[in-house]
Amino acid sequence: MGKTFAYKYGSIGLLALLLTLPLAMIEQLVAERSGYREQVRSDIARSWTGAQQLVGPVLVVPYTRAVPEQVWDEKLDAYRTETREHAGRLHILPERLRIGGSAETEVRSRGLYGVPVYQAALELEGRFDNRPLLDLLQSAEHPIALGRPFVSVLVSDIRGLVTQPRLRWGEGESLFEPGSGFAKAPSGMRALVPALESDVPAAYPFRLALDLRGMERLAFAPIGRENSVELVLGWPHPSFTGRYLPSSHRIDDAGFAATWQVSAFSSNIAGDVDACGAGACGPLLGNVFGVSLVDPVDVYRQTERAVKYGLLFVVLTFVAFFLFEVGRRLRLHPVHYLLVGPALTVFYLLLLSLSEHLAFAVAYWTASLAATGLIGLYTGSILGHWRRGLGVMAMLLALYGLLFAILRSEDNALLMGLSLIHI
């Protein structure tokens, strides 16, 4: 008898291990479906625009410095003095910068997959002054010739600019042209402005309106010495990203409103701008903050998390069958376990397929009722009474309820999963 039980439950254990193969195949299928969604996201980004990141405006003043140098003259067999020009650029940041705007959002779909996109109406205003230029000229040991200054704005995807922007500069106006003027971050635009005062202090107020399209993410750099950003978007599920969180925000079913207050003291943005002018734009492009439009229920992520508990559910179900055998003094053939096991794995296929069309909670409980109903009917017949089938069905529904709570919980998922194992 002992050998018979050892053989039987050894077979059941082997069957449980074999069921990891279809579970692995289902997990791979989830990854493939998630990959299709990423492909759709890339396709929509190519035809619409990608995530947008706005860095600027920066006032750039090109200049050349005439430096006398001693050069060896072989004909004269002596040194002679030559004047050589060295090009440079002065980057002037706004003394204050205020960005305000709102955005309308929608979901662009292809097939089963959708991606949130937005169209934002932004207004940038602030003030430059020429003190950095005066400091440069006063500290210069050699003559400096100033070039035509321009205002540069870096934009991640220039296709997102619906109309050609205009820069309001003092009492005048300039059109932006493509190209940021930064060699290592060319995506953007620039506008020529009149020459700056080089003798006396002066201030230059500016204003810029942008109609900007983007997808999923909108970010800004704290380019001013004092920065204020106020943003209103019609998306109720924001995720605030970047190096600085909003100082205040409001989120409701209609969308969200957020305000950021950032100073140059905390951002060290001036050094990042100079580094970008020298060819290292990574720190500048990474010194940003903003918001991402997230999907509150990522069905593929939650389905993948559910599949990770698949083997545990198989083992617990087989344990329940074992308890019925011992408690009711019944004899179940390993074939019964063989038929119940695949029914458990079918739950995950149902969950994946239904969640692509229905709300995740509806898909989950529909798949749970289908799987547990099938197993309940079958076990009721093999255990000799429909009440026993209902008992198994109730036990499985309780397990699926606990799994659903784990999937919905972000902060306590690990603790709840360990509790399930110990139960």
Coordinates of C-alpha atoms in Angstrom, one line a residue:
M1 CA 0.0 0.0 0.0
G2 CA 2.8 2.4 0.9
K3 CA 4.5 1.8 -2.4
T4 CA 1.2 2.4 -4.2
F5 CA 0.7 5.8 -2.5
A6 CA 4.4 6.8 -3.1
Y7 CA 4.0 5.9 -6.8
K8 CA 0.7 7.7 -7.0
Y9 CA 1.7 11.0 -5.4
G10 CA 5.1 10.9 -7.0
S11 CA 3.2 10.8 -10.3
I12 CA 1.1 13.7 -9.2
G13 CA 4.2 15.7 -8.2
L14 CA 5.7 15.0 -11.6
L15 CA 2.5 16.1 -13.2
A16 CA 2.6 19.4 -11.3
L17 CA 6.1 20.0 -12.5
L18 CA 5.1 19.2 -16.1
L19 CA 2.4 21.9 -15.9
T20 CA 5.1 24.5 -15.6
L21 CA 5.7 24.0 -19.3
P22 CA 2.3 25.3 -20.4
L23 CA 2.5 28.0 -17.8
A24 CA 5.9 29.1 -19.2
M25 CA 4.3 29.1 -22.7
I26 CA 1.5 31.3 -21.5
E27 CA 4.0 33.7 -19.9
Q28 CA 5.8 33.9 -23.2
L29 CA 2.5 34.6 -25.0
V30 CA 1.9 37.5 -22.5
A31 CA 5.3 38.8 -23.4
E32 CA 4.6 38.6 -27.1
R33 CA 1.3 40.4 -26.8
S34 CA 3.0 43.1 -24.7
G35 CA 5.7 43.3 -27.4
Y36 CA 3.0 43.9 -30.1
R37 CA 1.7 46.8 -28.0
E38 CA 5.2 48.3 -27.9
Q39 CA 5.4 48.0 -31.7
V40 CA 2.1 49.8 -32.0
R41 CA 3.4 52.5 -29.7
S42 CA 6.4 52.9 -32.0
D43 CA 4.2 53.0 -35.1
I44 CA 2.0 55.7 -33.6
A45 CA 5.1 57.7 -32.5
R46 CA 6.3 57.6 -36.1
S47 CA 3.0 58.9 -37.5
W48 CA 2.1 61.3 -34.6
T49 CA 5.0 62.3 -32.4
G50 CA 7.0 60.7 -29.6
A51 CA 7.4 61.8 -26.0
Q52 CA 8.2 65.5 -25.8
Q53 CA 10.9 67.2 -23.8
L54 CA 11.3 71.0 -23.8
V55 CA 14.6 72.6 -22.9
G56 CA 14.8 76.3 -23.2
P57 CA 14.8 79.1 -24.1
V58 CA 18.5 79.9 -23.9
L59 CA 20.0 83.1 -25.2
V60 CA 23.2 82.3 -27.2
V61 CA 25.7 85.0 -28.0
P62 CA 28.4 83.8 -30.4
Y63 CA 31.7 85.7 -30.2
T64 CA 35.3 85.6 -31.4
R65 CA 38.3 86.5 -29.3
A66 CA 41.4 88.0 -31.0
V67 CA 44.4 86.5 -29.2
P68 CA 48.0 87.5 -30.1
E69 CA 50.3 84.4 -30.2
Q70 CA 54.0 84.0 -30.7
V71 CA 54.7 82.0 -33.9
W72 CA 58.1 80.8 -35.0
D73 CA 59.1 82.1 -38.4
E74 CA 61.7 79.9 -40.1
K75 CA 62.6 82.6 -42.7
L76 CA 63.3 85.2 -40.0
D77 CA 64.7 82.6 -37.6
A78 CA 62.7 84.3 -34.9
Y79 CA 59.3 84.5 -33.3
R80 CA 56.7 86.9 -34.6
T81 CA 53.3 87.9 -33.3
E82 CA 50.2 86.7 -35.0
T83 CA 46.6 87.5 -34.0
R84 CA 44.4 84.4 -34.1
E85 CA 40.7 84.3 -33.6
H86 CA 39.1 81.8 -31.1
A87 CA 35.4 81.3 -31.4
G88 CA 33.2 80.9 -28.3
R89 CA 29.6 81.1 -27.2
L90 CA 28.1 82.8 -24.2
H91 CA 24.9 81.1 -22.9
I92 CA 22.6 83.4 -21.0
L93 CA 19.8 81.8 -19.0
P94 CA 16.5 83.6 -18.2
E95 CA 16.4 85.4 -14.9
R96 CA 12.9 84.1 -14.5
L97 CA 10.8 81.7 -16.6
R98 CA 7.2 80.9 -16.4
I99 CA 5.6 78.1 -18.4
G100 CA 1.8 77.7 -18.3
G101 CA -0.5 75.7 -20.4
S102 CA -3.1 73.0 -20.8
A103 CA -3.4 69.9 -23.0
E104 CA -6.2 67.9 -24.4
T105 CA -5.7 64.1 -24.5
E106 CA -7.0 61.2 -26.4
V107 CA -6.2 57.6 -27.0
R108 CA -4.9 56.6 -30.4
S109 CA -5.6 53.0 -31.2
R110 CA -4.5 50.4 -33.7
G111 CA -6.3 47.1 -33.4
L112 CA -6.5 46.1 -29.7
Y113 CA -3.8 48.5 -28.5
G114 CA -4.1 52.2 -27.6
V115 CA -1.6 54.9 -26.6
P116 CA -2.5 58.2 -24.9
V117 CA -1.5 61.3 -26.9
Y118 CA -1.9 65.0 -26.2
Q119 CA -2.0 68.3 -27.9
A120 CA -0.7 71.1 -25.6
A121 CA -1.1 74.8 -25.8
L122 CA 1.9 76.2 -23.9
E123 CA 3.0 79.8 -23.2
L124 CA 6.5 80.6 -22.1
E125 CA 7.4 84.0 -20.8
G126 CA 10.2 85.5 -18.8
R127 CA 13.2 87.9 -18.9
F128 CA 16.8 87.9 -20.0
D129 CA 19.3 90.5 -19.0
N130 CA 22.8 91.3 -20.4
R131 CA 24.8 91.1 -17.2
P132 CA 26.7 88.0 -18.2
L133 CA 27.7 89.7 -21.5
L134 CA 28.9 92.8 -19.6
D135 CA 30.9 90.6 -17.2
L136 CA 32.5 88.8 -20.2
L137 CA 33.5 92.0 -21.9
Q138 CA 34.9 93.6 -18.8
S139 CA 37.0 90.6 -17.9
A140 CA 38.3 90.1 -21.4
E141 CA 42.1 90.5 -21.8
H142 CA 41.8 90.6 -25.6
P143 CA 39.4 92.2 -28.0
I144 CA 36.0 90.4 -28.5
A145 CA 33.8 90.7 -31.6
L146 CA 30.2 89.8 -30.9
G147 CA 28.1 87.8 -33.4
R148 CA 24.4 87.8 -33.9
P149 CA 22.6 86.4 -30.9
F150 CA 19.8 83.9 -31.1
V151 CA 17.3 82.2 -28.7
S152 CA 17.4 78.4 -28.8
V153 CA 14.8 75.9 -27.7
L154 CA 15.5 72.2 -27.7
V155 CA 12.4 70.1 -28.6
S156 CA 12.6 66.2 -28.6
D157 CA 10.5 65.8 -31.7
I158 CA 10.2 68.9 -33.9
R159 CA 7.3 67.3 -35.8
G160 CA 5.1 68.0 -32.7
L161 CA 5.1 71.8 -33.4
V162 CA 1.8 72.3 -35.2
T163 CA 2.6 75.9 -36.4
Q164 CA 5.7 77.9 -36.8
P165 CA 6.3 79.6 -33.5
R166 CA 7.0 83.3 -33.1
L167 CA 9.2 84.9 -30.4
R168 CA 8.0 88.1 -29.0
W169 CA 11.2 89.9 -28.0
G170 CA 10.7 93.3 -26.4
E171 CA 8.6 95.3 -28.8
G172 CA 9.7 93.2 -31.8
E173 CA 9.0 89.7 -33.1
S174 CA 11.1 86.9 -34.7
L175 CA 10.2 83.7 -36.4
F176 CA 11.8 80.4 -35.3
E177 CA 13.7 78.3 -37.7
P178 CA 14.5 74.6 -37.4
G179 CA 17.6 73.6 -35.6
S180 CA 18.6 74.3 -32.0
G181 CA 22.1 75.6 -32.7
F182 CA 23.6 73.0 -30.4
A183 CA 25.7 70.5 -32.4
K184 CA 25.1 67.5 -30.1
A185 CA 21.4 68.2 -29.6
P186 CA 20.2 69.6 -32.9
S187 CA 16.5 68.8 -32.6
G188 CA 14.8 72.1 -31.8
M189 CA 14.5 75.6 -33.1
R190 CA 16.2 79.0 -32.9
A191 CA 15.3 82.6 -33.6
L192 CA 17.6 85.5 -34.3
V193 CA 17.3 88.6 -32.0
P194 CA 18.8 92.1 -32.2
A195 CA 22.2 92.7 -30.8
L196 CA 22.4 93.1 -27.0
E197 CA 23.5 96.3 -25.3
S198 CA 27.2 96.0 -24.5
D199 CA 27.8 99.1 -22.5
V200 CA 24.9 99.5 -20.0
P201 CA 22.7 97.0 -18.2
A202 CA 19.5 96.1 -20.1
A203 CA 16.6 93.6 -19.7
Y204 CA 14.9 91.8 -22.5
P205 CA 11.4 90.4 -21.8
F206 CA 10.2 87.6 -24.1
R207 CA 7.1 85.6 -24.8
L208 CA 6.6 82.4 -26.8
A209 CA 3.4 80.4 -27.6
L210 CA 3.7 76.8 -28.7
D211 CA 1.1 74.3 -30.0
L212 CA 2.9 71.1 -29.2
R213 CA 1.8 67.5 -29.9
G214 CA 3.2 64.6 -28.1
M215 CA 2.7 61.1 -26.8
E216 CA 2.6 59.7 -23.2
R217 CA 5.2 62.1 -21.7
L218 CA 5.8 65.9 -21.4
A219 CA 8.9 67.2 -19.7
F220 CA 10.6 70.5 -19.1
A221 CA 14.1 71.6 -18.0
P222 CA 14.4 74.2 -15.2
I223 CA 16.4 76.5 -17.6
G224 CA 15.7 79.7 -15.7
R225 CA 17.2 81.0 -12.5
E226 CA 13.7 81.0 -11.1
N227 CA 11.2 78.6 -12.8
S228 CA 7.5 78.2 -12.4
V229 CA 5.5 75.6 -14.4
E230 CA 1.7 75.3 -14.2
L231 CA 0.2 72.5 -16.3
V232 CA -3.4 71.2 -16.7
L233 CA -4.0 68.0 -18.6
G234 CA -7.2 66.1 -19.1
W235 CA -5.8 62.7 -18.0
P236 CA -6.8 61.3 -14.6
H237 CA -3.9 59.0 -14.2
P238 CA -0.6 61.0 -14.2
S239 CA 2.8 59.8 -13.1
F240 CA 5.1 62.7 -12.1
T241 CA 8.6 62.0 -13.3
G242 CA 12.0 63.5 -13.4
R243 CA 14.3 65.1 -10.8
Y244 CA 11.7 67.4 -9.3
L245 CA 8.2 66.7 -8.0
P246 CA 5.4 69.3 -8.2
S247 CA 5.0 71.6 -5.3
S248 CA 1.3 71.2 -5.5
H249 CA -1.1 69.1 -7.6
R250 CA -4.8 68.1 -7.9
I251 CA -6.1 64.9 -9.5
D252 CA -9.7 64.0 -10.2
D253 CA -11.7 62.2 -12.8
A254 CA -11.5 65.1 -15.2
G255 CA -7.7 65.3 -15.2
F256 CA -5.0 66.9 -13.1
A257 CA -3.4 70.3 -12.5
A258 CA 0.2 70.6 -11.1
T259 CA 2.6 73.4 -10.3
W260 CA 6.4 73.1 -10.1
Q261 CA 8.7 75.7 -8.5
V262 CA 12.4 75.1 -9.2
S263 CA 15.5 77.4 -8.8
A264 CA 18.9 77.3 -10.4
F265 CA 20.4 76.9 -7.0
S266 CA 19.0 73.4 -6.8
S267 CA 19.3 72.4 -10.4
N268 CA 22.9 73.5 -11.4
I269 CA 21.4 74.0 -14.9
A270 CA 24.0 76.7 -16.0
G271 CA 26.8 74.1 -15.9
D272 CA 24.7 71.6 -17.8
V273 CA 24.0 74.2 -20.6
D274 CA 27.7 75.1 -20.9
A275 CA 28.6 71.4 -21.0
C276 CA 26.0 70.9 -23.8
G277 CA 27.6 73.7 -25.7
A278 CA 30.9 71.9 -25.4
G279 CA 29.4 68.7 -26.7
A280 CA 28.2 66.8 -23.6
C281 CA 24.4 67.2 -23.6
G282 CA 23.5 64.2 -21.5
P283 CA 23.4 66.0 -18.2
L284 CA 21.2 68.8 -19.6
L285 CA 18.8 66.4 -21.3
G286 CA 18.5 64.4 -18.0
N287 CA 17.9 67.4 -15.8
V288 CA 14.2 67.6 -16.4
F289 CA 10.8 67.1 -14.7
G290 CA 7.4 66.5 -16.0
V291 CA 4.5 64.0 -16.2
S292 CA 3.7 60.7 -17.9
L293 CA 0.2 59.6 -19.0
V294 CA 0.1 56.1 -17.7
D295 CA -2.4 53.3 -18.1
P296 CA -3.8 52.6 -14.7
V297 CA -4.4 49.0 -15.5
D298 CA -1.6 47.4 -17.5
V299 CA -3.4 44.1 -18.4
Y300 CA -0.2 42.4 -19.6
R301 CA 1.7 43.3 -16.5
Q302 CA -1.0 42.1 -14.2
T303 CA -1.6 38.9 -16.2
E304 CA 2.2 38.2 -16.1
R305 CA 2.1 38.6 -12.3
A306 CA -0.8 36.2 -12.1
V307 CA 1.0 33.5 -14.2
K308 CA 3.9 33.7 -11.7
Y309 CA 1.5 32.2 -9.1
G310 CA 0.4 29.5 -11.5
L311 CA 2.5 26.6 -10.1
L312 CA 1.4 27.5 -6.6
F313 CA -2.2 27.3 -7.6
V314 CA -1.7 24.0 -9.2
V315 CA 0.0 22.6 -6.1
L316 CA -2.7 24.0 -3.7
T317 CA -5.5 22.5 -5.9
F318 CA -3.8 19.1 -5.9
V319 CA -3.4 19.4 -2.1
A320 CA -7.1 20.1 -1.8
F321 CA -7.9 16.9 -3.9
F322 CA -5.5 15.0 -1.6
L323 CA -7.4 16.2 1.5
F324 CA -10.7 15.1 -0.1
E325 CA -9.2 11.7 -0.7
V326 CA -8.0 11.3 2.9
G327 CA -11.0 13.0 4.5
R328 CA -13.7 11.1 2.4
R329 CA -11.7 7.9 2.0
L330 CA -11.9 8.2 -1.7
R331 CA -9.5 6.9 -4.3
L332 CA -8.7 9.3 -7.2
H333 CA -6.6 8.1 -10.2
P334 CA -3.7 10.3 -11.3
V335 CA -5.6 10.8 -14.6
H336 CA -8.1 12.9 -12.6
Y337 CA -5.3 15.2 -11.6
L338 CA -4.1 15.2 -15.2
L339 CA -7.5 16.5 -16.4
V340 CA -7.8 19.1 -13.6
G341 CA -4.3 20.6 -14.1
P342 CA -4.7 21.8 -17.7
A343 CA -8.1 23.3 -16.7
L344 CA -6.2 25.5 -14.2
T345 CA -3.8 26.7 -16.8
V346 CA -6.6 27.6 -19.2
F347 CA -7.7 30.2 -16.7
Y348 CA -4.6 32.3 -17.7
L349 CA -5.4 32.1 -21.4
L350 CA -8.9 33.2 -20.7
L351 CA -7.7 36.1 -18.6
L352 CA -5.2 37.3 -21.3
S353 CA -7.8 37.1 -24.1
L354 CA -10.7 38.6 -22.2
S355 CA -8.6 41.4 -20.6
E356 CA -7.7 42.8 -24.1
H357 CA -11.4 43.5 -24.6
L358 CA -12.9 43.9 -21.1
A359 CA -12.0 45.7 -17.9
F360 CA -9.4 43.7 -16.1
A361 CA -11.6 43.0 -13.1
V362 CA -14.5 41.8 -15.3
A363 CA -12.1 39.6 -17.3
Y364 CA -10.5 38.2 -14.2
W365 CA -13.7 37.1 -12.5
T366 CA -15.2 35.8 -15.8
A367 CA -12.1 33.6 -16.3
S368 CA -12.2 32.5 -12.7
L369 CA -15.9 31.5 -12.8
A370 CA -15.3 29.6 -16.1
A371 CA -12.3 27.7 -14.8
T372 CA -13.7 27.0 -11.3
G373 CA -17.1 26.0 -12.7
L374 CA -15.5 23.5 -15.1
I375 CA -13.4 22.0 -12.3
G376 CA -16.3 22.0 -9.9
L377 CA -18.6 20.1 -12.3
Y378 CA -15.9 17.6 -13.0
T379 CA -14.9 17.0 -9.4
G380 CA -18.5 16.8 -8.3
S381 CA -18.9 13.9 -10.7
I382 CA -15.7 12.1 -9.7
L383 CA -16.2 12.6 -6.0
G384 CA -19.8 11.3 -6.1
H385 CA -21.8 14.4 -5.0
W386 CA -22.4 17.8 -6.4
R387 CA -21.8 19.4 -2.9
R388 CA -18.2 18.2 -3.0
G389 CA -17.8 19.9 -6.4
L390 CA -19.2 23.1 -4.9
G391 CA -16.7 22.8 -2.1
V392 CA -13.8 22.6 -4.5
M393 CA -15.2 25.4 -6.5
A394 CA -15.6 27.6 -3.4
M395 CA -12.0 26.8 -2.4
L396 CA -10.7 27.8 -5.8
L397 CA -12.7 31.0 -5.9
A398 CA -11.3 31.9 -2.5
L399 CA -7.7 31.4 -3.9
Y400 CA -8.5 33.4 -7.0
G401 CA -9.9 36.1 -4.7
L402 CA -6.7 36.3 -2.8
L403 CA -4.7 36.3 -6.0
F404 CA -6.8 39.2 -7.3
A405 CA -6.1 41.2 -4.1
I406 CA -2.4 40.5 -4.6
L407 CA -2.5 41.7 -8.2
R408 CA -4.3 44.9 -7.1
S409 CA -1.9 45.7 -4.3
E410 CA 1.4 47.4 -5.2
D411 CA 2.8 48.0 -1.7
N412 CA 1.8 44.7 0.0
A413 CA 2.0 42.3 -2.9
L414 CA 5.1 40.4 -1.6
L415 CA 3.7 40.1 1.9
M416 CA 0.4 38.8 0.7
G417 CA 2.1 36.4 -1.7
L418 CA 4.2 35.0 1.2
S419 CA 1.0 34.7 3.3
L420 CA -0.6 32.6 0.5
I421 CA 2.4 30.3 0.5
H422 CA 2.2 29.8 4.2
I423 CA -1.5 29.2 4.1

